[in-house]
Rosetta silent file (secondary structure, phi, psi, omega in degrees, C-alpha in Angstrom):
SEQUENCE: XXXXXXXXXXXXXXXXXXXXXXXXXXXXXXXXXXXXXXXXXXXXXXXXXXXXXXXXXXXXXXXXXXXXXXXXXXXXXXXXXXXXXXXXXXXXXXXXXXXXXXXXXXXXXXXXXXXXXXXXXXXXXXXXXXXXXXXXXXXXXXXXXXXXXXXXXXXXXXXXXXXXXXXXXXXXXXXXXXXXXXXXXXXXXXXXXXXXXXXXXXXXXXXXXXXXXXXXXXXXXXXXXXXXXXXXXXXXXX
SCORE:     score description
SCORE:     0.000 S_00000001
   1 L     0.000  132.128 -177.170   12.869  122.140 -159.048 S_00000001
   2 L   -68.458  143.173  177.530   13.779  121.931 -155.377 S_00000001
   3 L   -70.712  139.123  178.108   11.316  123.347 -152.861 S_00000001
   4 L   -63.445  147.500  178.521   12.504  126.517 -151.148 S_00000001
   5 L   -67.575  133.495  177.176   13.634  126.058 -147.576 S_00000001
   6 L   -79.870  138.731  179.502   10.984  126.995 -145.078 S_00000001
   7 L   -99.143  120.605 -179.169   12.025  129.593 -142.557 S_00000001
   8 L   -62.487  140.177  178.922   10.788  128.862 -139.034 S_00000001
   9 L   -82.028  127.031 -178.979    8.628  131.571 -137.586 S_00000001
  10 L  -104.669  124.334  179.213   10.118  133.071 -134.446 S_00000001
  11 L   -70.389  138.456  178.279    7.749  134.583 -131.910 S_00000001
  12 L   -63.889  149.546  179.431    8.724  138.094 -130.834 S_00000001
  13 L   -64.662  148.935  178.004   10.033  138.336 -127.276 S_00000001
  14 L   -70.802  126.027  178.731    7.548  139.220 -124.572 S_00000001
  15 L   -61.494  149.923  178.129    7.951  142.902 -123.637 S_00000001
  16 L   -70.367  154.697  175.187    8.967  143.552 -120.031 S_00000001
  17 L   -83.072  124.758 -176.789    6.396  144.632 -117.491 S_00000001
  18 L  -127.018  142.786  175.323    6.982  148.274 -116.613 S_00000001
  19 L   -58.042  136.442  179.649    5.273  150.609 -114.109 S_00000001
  20 L    93.195  -11.569  176.016    2.820  152.869 -115.884 S_00000001
  21 L   -58.060  139.459  174.101    2.130  150.464 -118.758 S_00000001
  22 E  -104.843  110.509 -170.359   -1.492  150.586 -119.886 S_00000001
  23 L  -133.833  157.675  167.036   -2.466  147.007 -120.633 S_00000001
  24 L   -74.079  163.146  178.999   -5.399  144.674 -120.947 S_00000001
  25 H   -63.339  -38.263  179.653   -5.669  142.117 -118.173 S_00000001
  26 H   -62.343  -44.703 -179.692   -4.702  139.343 -120.595 S_00000001
  27 H   -69.912  -36.318  176.221   -1.535  141.148 -121.701 S_00000001
  28 H   -58.590  -47.469 -179.606   -0.694  142.063 -118.099 S_00000001
  29 H   -64.637  -38.465 -179.775   -0.837  138.406 -117.088 S_00000001
  30 H   -61.831  -44.801 -179.090    1.244  137.338 -120.120 S_00000001
  31 H   -71.916  -38.435 -179.295    4.041  139.762 -119.267 S_00000001
  32 H   -62.932  -46.629 -179.106    3.866  139.093 -115.531 S_00000001
  33 H   -66.193  -23.978  178.669    4.150  135.330 -115.999 S_00000001
  34 L   -82.252   -3.656 -177.776    7.144  135.850 -118.314 S_00000001
  35 L  -127.317   71.239 -174.376    9.030  137.687 -115.541 S_00000001
  36 L   -63.511  -16.579  178.879    9.138  135.248 -112.583 S_00000001
  37 L   -73.440  -16.903  177.740   11.711  137.394 -110.775 S_00000001
  38 L   -83.370  123.684 -174.996    9.029  140.045 -110.187 S_00000001
  39 L   -93.459  -23.032  179.763    7.246  139.252 -106.934 S_00000001
  40 L  -150.295  125.639  172.503    4.481  141.847 -107.002 S_00000001
  41 L  -148.932  146.570 -177.575    2.759  143.773 -109.757 S_00000001
  42 E  -133.134  148.795  172.055   -0.821  144.975 -109.978 S_00000001
  43 E  -108.399  111.848 -178.190   -3.162  146.165 -112.707 S_00000001
  44 E  -122.242  115.333 -176.707   -5.280  149.010 -111.345 S_00000001
  45 L    53.908   40.014  175.793   -7.712  150.704 -113.717 S_00000001
  46 L    80.375    3.947 -178.029   -5.715  149.329 -116.651 S_00000001
  47 E  -116.574  136.869 -178.941   -2.375  150.736 -115.418 S_00000001
  48 E   -79.060  131.536  175.110    0.542  148.643 -114.129 S_00000001
  49 E  -122.787  131.947  178.838    1.737  149.395 -110.593 S_00000001
  50 L  -131.195  118.439 -173.566    4.929  147.883 -109.165 S_00000001
  51 L   -71.794  161.081  175.795    5.853  148.684 -105.551 S_00000001
  52 L   -73.855  169.659  173.517    9.225  149.809 -104.296 S_00000001
  53 L   -52.821  145.920 -170.750   11.463  147.530 -102.189 S_00000001
  54 L   -90.599  125.262  175.528    9.722  146.635  -98.928 S_00000001
  55 L   -85.918  151.770 -174.120   10.912  148.146  -95.642 S_00000001
  56 H   -66.658  -58.288 -174.093   10.686  146.110  -92.455 S_00000001
  57 H   -77.238  -23.647 -178.775    8.881  148.465  -90.072 S_00000001
  58 H   -84.626  -22.853 -176.362    6.850  150.235  -92.759 S_00000001
  59 H  -146.967  -53.715 -171.179    5.477  147.108  -94.410 S_00000001
  60 H   -59.249  -48.248  179.154    7.039  143.669  -93.882 S_00000001
  61 H   -64.383  -52.368  176.842    6.431  143.490  -90.114 S_00000001
  62 H   -57.768  -38.532  178.355    2.900  144.947  -90.190 S_00000001
  63 H   -58.741  -44.507  179.175    2.042  142.700  -93.136 S_00000001
  64 H   -61.611  -39.762  178.204    3.046  139.644  -91.102 S_00000001
  65 H   -63.540  -42.160  179.037    0.858  140.823  -88.215 S_00000001
  66 H   -61.458  -45.838 -178.174   -2.169  141.284  -90.479 S_00000001
  67 H   -68.451  -36.694  177.113   -1.787  137.819  -91.992 S_00000001
  68 H   -60.579  -46.209  178.913   -1.259  136.201  -88.582 S_00000001
  69 H   -58.571  -49.265  179.434   -4.516  137.738  -87.320 S_00000001
  70 H   -65.833  -38.147 -178.397   -6.458  136.560  -90.380 S_00000001
  71 H   -64.984  -37.422  177.314   -4.775  133.158  -90.325 S_00000001
  72 H   -65.108  -39.126  177.055   -5.814  132.462  -86.735 S_00000001
  73 H   -62.454  -44.166  178.699   -9.411  133.257  -87.675 S_00000001
  74 H   -58.677  -41.292 -177.003   -9.181  130.857  -90.621 S_00000001
  75 H   -60.899  -25.984 -178.546   -7.812  128.118  -88.360 S_00000001
  76 L  -105.888    8.407 -175.268  -10.976  128.294  -86.248 S_00000001
  77 L  -136.880   80.798  177.805  -13.459  128.816  -89.088 S_00000001
  78 L   -57.476  135.233 -176.577  -13.739  125.900  -91.573 S_00000001
  79 L   104.750   -4.222  178.975  -15.055  127.161  -94.911 S_00000001
  80 E  -115.933  139.586  178.469  -12.945  130.313  -94.851 S_00000001
  81 E  -123.762  141.332  177.102   -9.679  130.807  -96.744 S_00000001
  82 E  -115.377  137.853  177.491   -6.965  133.430  -96.234 S_00000001
  83 E  -124.541  143.661  179.878   -4.512  134.513  -98.942 S_00000001
  84 E  -113.873  111.155  178.256   -1.248  136.455  -98.669 S_00000001
  85 L    60.091   35.377  177.972   -0.378  138.578 -101.726 S_00000001
  86 L   -88.326  142.059  178.777   -2.572  136.493 -104.010 S_00000001
  87 L   -69.235  136.742  179.906   -3.641  137.799 -107.402 S_00000001
  88 E  -124.184  120.052  175.451   -7.337  138.671 -107.661 S_00000001
  89 E   -85.474   91.930 -176.947   -9.075  138.990 -111.029 S_00000001
  90 L   -78.865  -53.088  178.126  -11.611  141.644 -110.110 S_00000001
  91 E  -154.622 -172.344 -173.962  -12.605  142.863 -113.574 S_00000001
  92 L   -69.131  -18.609 -179.385  -11.058  143.401 -117.012 S_00000001
  93 L  -110.493   -0.448 -173.176   -9.089  146.479 -115.893 S_00000001
  94 E  -138.444  119.568  177.165   -8.173  145.484 -112.357 S_00000001
  95 E  -137.382   77.073 -177.855   -6.016  142.637 -111.113 S_00000001
  96 L   -77.512  168.918  176.140   -4.671  143.649 -107.697 S_00000001
  97 L  -130.592   73.249 -171.768   -2.421  141.642 -105.420 S_00000001
  98 L   -64.087  153.091 -179.868   -3.699  142.695 -101.983 S_00000001
  99 L   -60.834  -37.007  178.006   -1.593  142.210  -98.874 S_00000001
 100 E  -146.539  145.158  177.643   -4.310  140.060  -97.361 S_00000001
 101 E  -143.193  145.209  174.380   -7.571  138.543  -98.540 S_00000001
 102 E  -134.793  129.186 -179.496  -10.198  136.385  -96.905 S_00000001
 103 E  -126.908  155.098  166.264  -12.926  134.567  -98.773 S_00000001
 104 E   -89.055  128.973 -178.558  -15.711  132.186  -97.972 S_00000001
 105 L   -58.815  143.838 -175.942  -15.176  129.087 -100.070 S_00000001
 106 H   -54.267  -39.466 -178.467  -17.716  128.822 -102.915 S_00000001
 107 H   -71.148   -9.735  176.109  -19.185  125.552 -101.616 S_00000001
 108 H  -106.715   14.302  175.575  -19.886  127.304  -98.307 S_00000001
 109 L   101.251    8.176  179.960  -21.725  130.184  -99.949 S_00000001
 110 L   -73.313  160.903 -175.203  -18.843  132.470 -100.957 S_00000001
 111 L   -95.298  -32.137 -179.291  -19.018  134.786 -103.958 S_00000001
 112 L   -82.438  158.215 -178.834  -15.457  134.568 -105.313 S_00000001
 113 E  -123.349  149.793  168.233  -14.179  131.555 -107.238 S_00000001
 114 E   -98.381  110.188 -173.710  -10.819  129.826 -107.532 S_00000001
 115 L   -81.476 -177.888 -174.542  -10.485  129.328 -111.281 S_00000001
 116 L   -66.191  -19.403  175.578   -8.543  126.666 -113.165 S_00000001
 117 L   -88.284    3.164 -179.695   -5.397  128.832 -113.081 S_00000001
 118 L    68.042   28.810  171.093   -5.638  128.952 -109.265 S_00000001
 119 L  -103.110  151.234  171.755   -6.385  132.680 -109.236 S_00000001
 120 E   -77.551  128.183  176.976   -9.248  134.229 -107.298 S_00000001
 121 E  -119.700  127.864 -176.294  -11.864  135.506 -109.735 S_00000001
 122 L   106.784 -164.701 -171.807  -14.565  137.834 -108.513 S_00000001
 123 L  -104.202  113.138  173.583  -14.861  139.851 -105.338 S_00000001
 124 L   -60.932  154.114  177.631  -13.423  138.514 -102.071 S_00000001
 125 L   -66.979  -34.382 -177.241  -15.502  139.165  -98.993 S_00000001
 126 E  -142.351  135.365  173.271  -12.591  140.975  -97.287 S_00000001
 127 E  -127.010  146.859  178.132   -9.387  142.614  -98.483 S_00000001
 128 E  -133.498  141.218  178.780   -6.636  144.196  -96.398 S_00000001
 129 E  -131.476  142.038  171.995   -3.784  146.510  -97.338 S_00000001
 130 E  -104.392  124.456 -174.328   -0.777  147.803  -95.402 S_00000001
 131 E  -137.423  165.069 -178.171    0.112  151.292  -96.523 S_00000001
 132 L   -72.858  -51.435 -174.915    2.287  154.207  -95.454 S_00000001
 133 L  -156.262 -175.565 -176.131   -0.366  156.912  -95.067 S_00000001
 134 L   -72.348   -9.959 -178.695   -3.708  158.228  -96.250 S_00000001
 135 L   -87.811    0.884 -174.128   -2.213  159.667  -99.447 S_00000001
 136 L   -76.390  169.073  177.327   -1.481  156.210 -100.882 S_00000001
 137 H   -63.471  -27.679 -176.910   -3.210  154.459 -103.768 S_00000001
 138 H   -63.003  -30.085 -179.890   -4.823  152.097 -101.251 S_00000001
 139 H  -103.944   11.900  178.322   -7.125  154.835  -99.954 S_00000001
 140 L  -127.622  -90.436 -176.522   -7.774  156.417 -103.315 S_00000001
 141 H   -62.373  -47.924 -179.458   -7.807  154.435 -106.566 S_00000001
 142 H   -63.152  -38.102  178.034   -7.960  151.006 -104.939 S_00000001
 143 H   -54.281  -47.386 -178.881  -10.668  152.222 -102.576 S_00000001
 144 H   -69.321  -38.497  179.882  -12.874  153.107 -105.548 S_00000001
 145 H   -65.159  -45.930 -179.065  -12.026  149.912 -107.428 S_00000001
 146 H   -65.569  -38.976  178.038  -12.812  147.665 -104.457 S_00000001
 147 H   -63.775  -47.032 -178.169  -16.048  149.533 -103.777 S_00000001
 148 H   -62.498  -30.901 -179.460  -17.155  149.293 -107.402 S_00000001
 149 L   -93.323   12.532  171.976  -16.441  145.553 -107.413 S_00000001
 150 L    63.602   35.022  168.622  -18.486  144.975 -104.250 S_00000001
 151 L   -67.130  121.613 -167.891  -15.685  143.902 -101.921 S_00000001
 152 L   -69.531  -38.811  178.966  -17.735  143.665  -98.741 S_00000001
 153 E  -137.590  141.498 -175.085  -15.098  144.781  -96.230 S_00000001
 154 E  -137.375  121.389 -178.962  -11.841  146.638  -96.737 S_00000001
 155 E  -111.673  131.500  176.958   -9.175  147.175  -94.069 S_00000001
 156 E  -125.950  119.046  176.247   -6.331  149.664  -94.482 S_00000001
 157 E   -96.945  107.593  178.810   -3.530  149.813  -91.927 S_00000001
 158 E   -89.641   96.570 -168.886   -1.866  153.242  -92.223 S_00000001
 159 L   -63.469  -49.111 -177.409    1.440  152.448  -90.578 S_00000001
 160 L   -68.127  -30.018  177.903    2.958  155.937  -90.411 S_00000001
 161 L   -82.758   -8.257 -177.323   -0.337  157.423  -89.213 S_00000001
 162 L    53.506   51.009 -177.366   -0.656  154.646  -86.604 S_00000001
 163 E  -145.011  152.267  177.757   -4.270  154.104  -87.617 S_00000001
 164 E  -126.374  122.499  176.487   -6.468  151.320  -88.991 S_00000001
 165 E  -101.900  135.915  177.682   -9.466  152.062  -91.218 S_00000001
 166 E  -127.911  116.591 -178.784  -12.184  149.433  -91.647 S_00000001
 167 E  -109.207  143.026  177.809  -14.769  150.041  -94.345 S_00000001
 168 E  -127.063  137.311 -175.544  -17.949  148.061  -94.892 S_00000001
 169 E   -79.451  120.118  179.405  -20.047  148.151  -98.063 S_00000001
 170 E  -133.232  115.159  178.097  -23.531  149.522  -97.433 S_00000001
 171 L    55.124   42.371  175.492  -25.910  150.286 -100.313 S_00000001
 172 L    81.123    4.285  179.620  -23.042  150.549 -102.813 S_00000001
 173 E  -128.743  151.977  175.075  -20.913  152.855 -100.665 S_00000001
 174 E   -86.793  120.543  171.400  -18.141  152.304  -98.156 S_00000001
 175 E  -105.990  150.747  175.286  -19.058  153.357  -94.633 S_00000001
 176 E   -72.767  130.178  176.273  -16.599  153.279  -91.763 S_00000001
 177 L   -66.472  131.384 -178.802  -17.257  150.334  -89.493 S_00000001
 178 L   -81.465  135.404  176.072  -18.200  151.647  -86.071 S_00000001
 179 L   -77.950  151.996  174.653  -16.128  150.518  -83.107 S_00000001
 180 L   -73.648  175.769 -176.895  -17.820  149.154  -80.022 S_00000001
 181 L   -60.167  -25.726  179.606  -17.661  151.060  -76.752 S_00000001
 182 L   -94.264   14.861  174.273  -14.393  149.336  -75.842 S_00000001
 183 L    79.569   23.185 -176.823  -12.793  150.406  -79.129 S_00000001
 184 E  -105.000  137.179  169.218  -13.088  147.070  -80.932 S_00000001
 185 E   -85.069  137.048  176.244  -13.939  146.484  -84.579 S_00000001
 186 E  -128.293  115.711 -176.264  -16.312  143.566  -85.131 S_00000001
 187 L   -58.850  141.388  175.007  -16.684  142.339  -88.706 S_00000001
 188 L   -87.454  -24.168 -176.861  -20.185  142.284  -90.172 S_00000001
 189 L   -93.143  -35.214 -179.237  -19.280  139.670  -92.784 S_00000001
 190 L  -118.422   84.474 -179.787  -17.125  137.364  -90.654 S_00000001
 191 L   -53.619  135.681 -177.935  -18.729  137.116  -87.203 S_00000001
 192 L    93.542  -11.578  176.048  -16.100  136.694  -84.508 S_00000001
 193 L   -82.407   90.551 -177.510  -13.411  138.519  -86.471 S_00000001
 194 E  -104.420  145.497 -178.482  -12.663  141.107  -83.813 S_00000001
 195 E  -140.913  131.042  169.435   -9.833  143.625  -83.945 S_00000001
 196 E   -91.932   99.431 -173.898   -8.317  146.039  -81.465 S_00000001
 197 H   -64.681  -33.532  179.298   -7.092  148.690  -83.951 S_00000001
 198 H   -65.468  -39.996  177.813   -5.020  150.548  -81.382 S_00000001
 199 H   -66.318  -41.484  178.703   -3.143  147.346  -80.503 S_00000001
 200 H   -63.760  -42.320 -177.438   -2.574  146.537  -84.168 S_00000001
 201 H   -62.574  -29.517  178.167   -1.346  150.065  -84.871 S_00000001
 202 L   -98.546   11.086  177.221    1.311  149.737  -82.171 S_00000001
 203 L    60.840   35.886  175.617    2.151  146.181  -83.340 S_00000001
 204 L   -91.239   80.011 -172.556    0.972  144.623  -80.071 S_00000001
 205 H   -67.246  -31.336  179.203    0.167  141.263  -81.623 S_00000001
 206 H   -60.395  -44.963  178.607   -0.427  139.539  -78.293 S_00000001
 207 H   -67.934  -40.432  177.892   -3.324  141.883  -77.501 S_00000001
 208 H   -55.897  -46.536 -177.357   -4.631  141.631  -81.078 S_00000001
 209 H   -73.690  -30.608  176.249   -4.804  137.836  -80.818 S_00000001
 210 H   -64.583  -43.258  177.482   -6.296  137.941  -77.313 S_00000001
 211 H   -65.654  -39.874  177.921   -9.178  140.099  -78.573 S_00000001
 212 H   -61.392  -40.629  178.913   -9.601  137.803  -81.572 S_00000001
 213 H   -60.989  -35.544  175.763   -9.868  134.789  -79.254 S_00000001
 214 H   -63.196  -41.085  177.181  -12.720  136.553  -77.475 S_00000001
 215 H   -64.064  -40.284 -179.342  -14.448  136.962  -80.818 S_00000001
 216 H   -67.047  -23.990  178.902  -13.896  133.316  -81.692 S_00000001
 217 L   -91.359    2.658 -175.290  -15.553  132.327  -78.407 S_00000001
 218 L   -79.338  155.934  175.007  -18.592  134.536  -79.039 S_00000001
 219 H   -60.373  -31.539  179.692  -22.096  133.233  -79.789 S_00000001
 220 H   -62.876  -40.205  178.949  -21.953  135.105  -83.108 S_00000001
 221 H   -69.503  -39.003  177.052  -19.014  133.022  -84.273 S_00000001
 222 H   -60.021  -42.635  179.033  -20.697  129.815  -83.167 S_00000001
 223 H   -65.486  -38.052  178.685  -23.782  130.745  -85.188 S_00000001
 224 H   -64.556  -40.827  177.356  -21.598  131.553  -88.203 S_00000001
 225 H   -60.220  -43.196  179.022  -19.923  128.138  -87.969 S_00000001
 226 H   -63.307  -39.191  179.380  -23.337  126.437  -87.991 S_00000001
 227 H   -64.162  -44.029  178.179  -24.371  128.498  -91.013 S_00000001
 228 H   -63.068  -42.404 -179.740  -21.220  127.525  -92.926 S_00000001
 229 H   -62.599  -40.313  179.789  -21.663  123.869  -92.011 S_00000001
 230 H   -64.933  -43.182  178.543  -25.256  123.906  -93.225 S_00000001
 231 H   -64.888  -37.734  178.753  -24.286  125.470  -96.545 S_00000001
 232 H   -65.233  -39.981  177.958  -21.493  122.934  -96.916 S_00000001
 233 H   -65.571  -41.144  179.899  -23.885  120.032  -96.318 S_00000001
 234 H   -62.914  -45.022 -179.760  -26.366  121.487  -98.813 S_00000001
 235 H   -65.592  -37.694 -179.291  -23.668  121.910 -101.460 S_00000001
 236 H   -68.876  -23.887 -179.998  -22.369  118.400 -100.828 S_00000001
 237 H   -84.651  -12.008 -178.825  -25.818  116.969 -101.365 S_00000001
 238 L   -83.292    0.000    0.000  -26.238  118.618 -104.782 S_00000001
């Protein structure tokens, strides 16, 4: 008697990624990777968020300014990496894609890791978001998620409010970073990362970079470079 013909098993199609979906991180990544035309999607507290089309003055231009500022700091600080819209695996319910991120490389003493899939896993030292106003998710749900996951510093540029908030993690809570007498923010985690928030808010990038250059020339930044170099030598010797 002839053997019955075997019927090949066909895998069901991957469901599309939709805003509001409640997914595990694994399922979120599976659907996201199956939709390469989607440029940005985030999993926040187990819920999928997908932003609207990006406006130039409300987001695209300010985003470029934020990344330029961070990128110049990276260029002068070996051992530090900057990412633009990179996926971050924070925990099982949260996989954001922040506008900007800066980490200390693991071999230089950083806490986050670049895993085998080339995603950041763990908590970056600094995250930055460009948002419309204080009512956005960036200053509410994301604020709590980043705090809970021990992101050390969190910058939010509220474009419509013409304001920049800089939070620093102290004893498990976010405190506002205090400006110096001349109105400058000075990072506690990345010495020499100085910011004139008023200049950034008005998109005066020349002034922003001039203040940053002052920070890069400071004794604090020099000491930070020596610290990174020492950690790198120690790691290389292990």
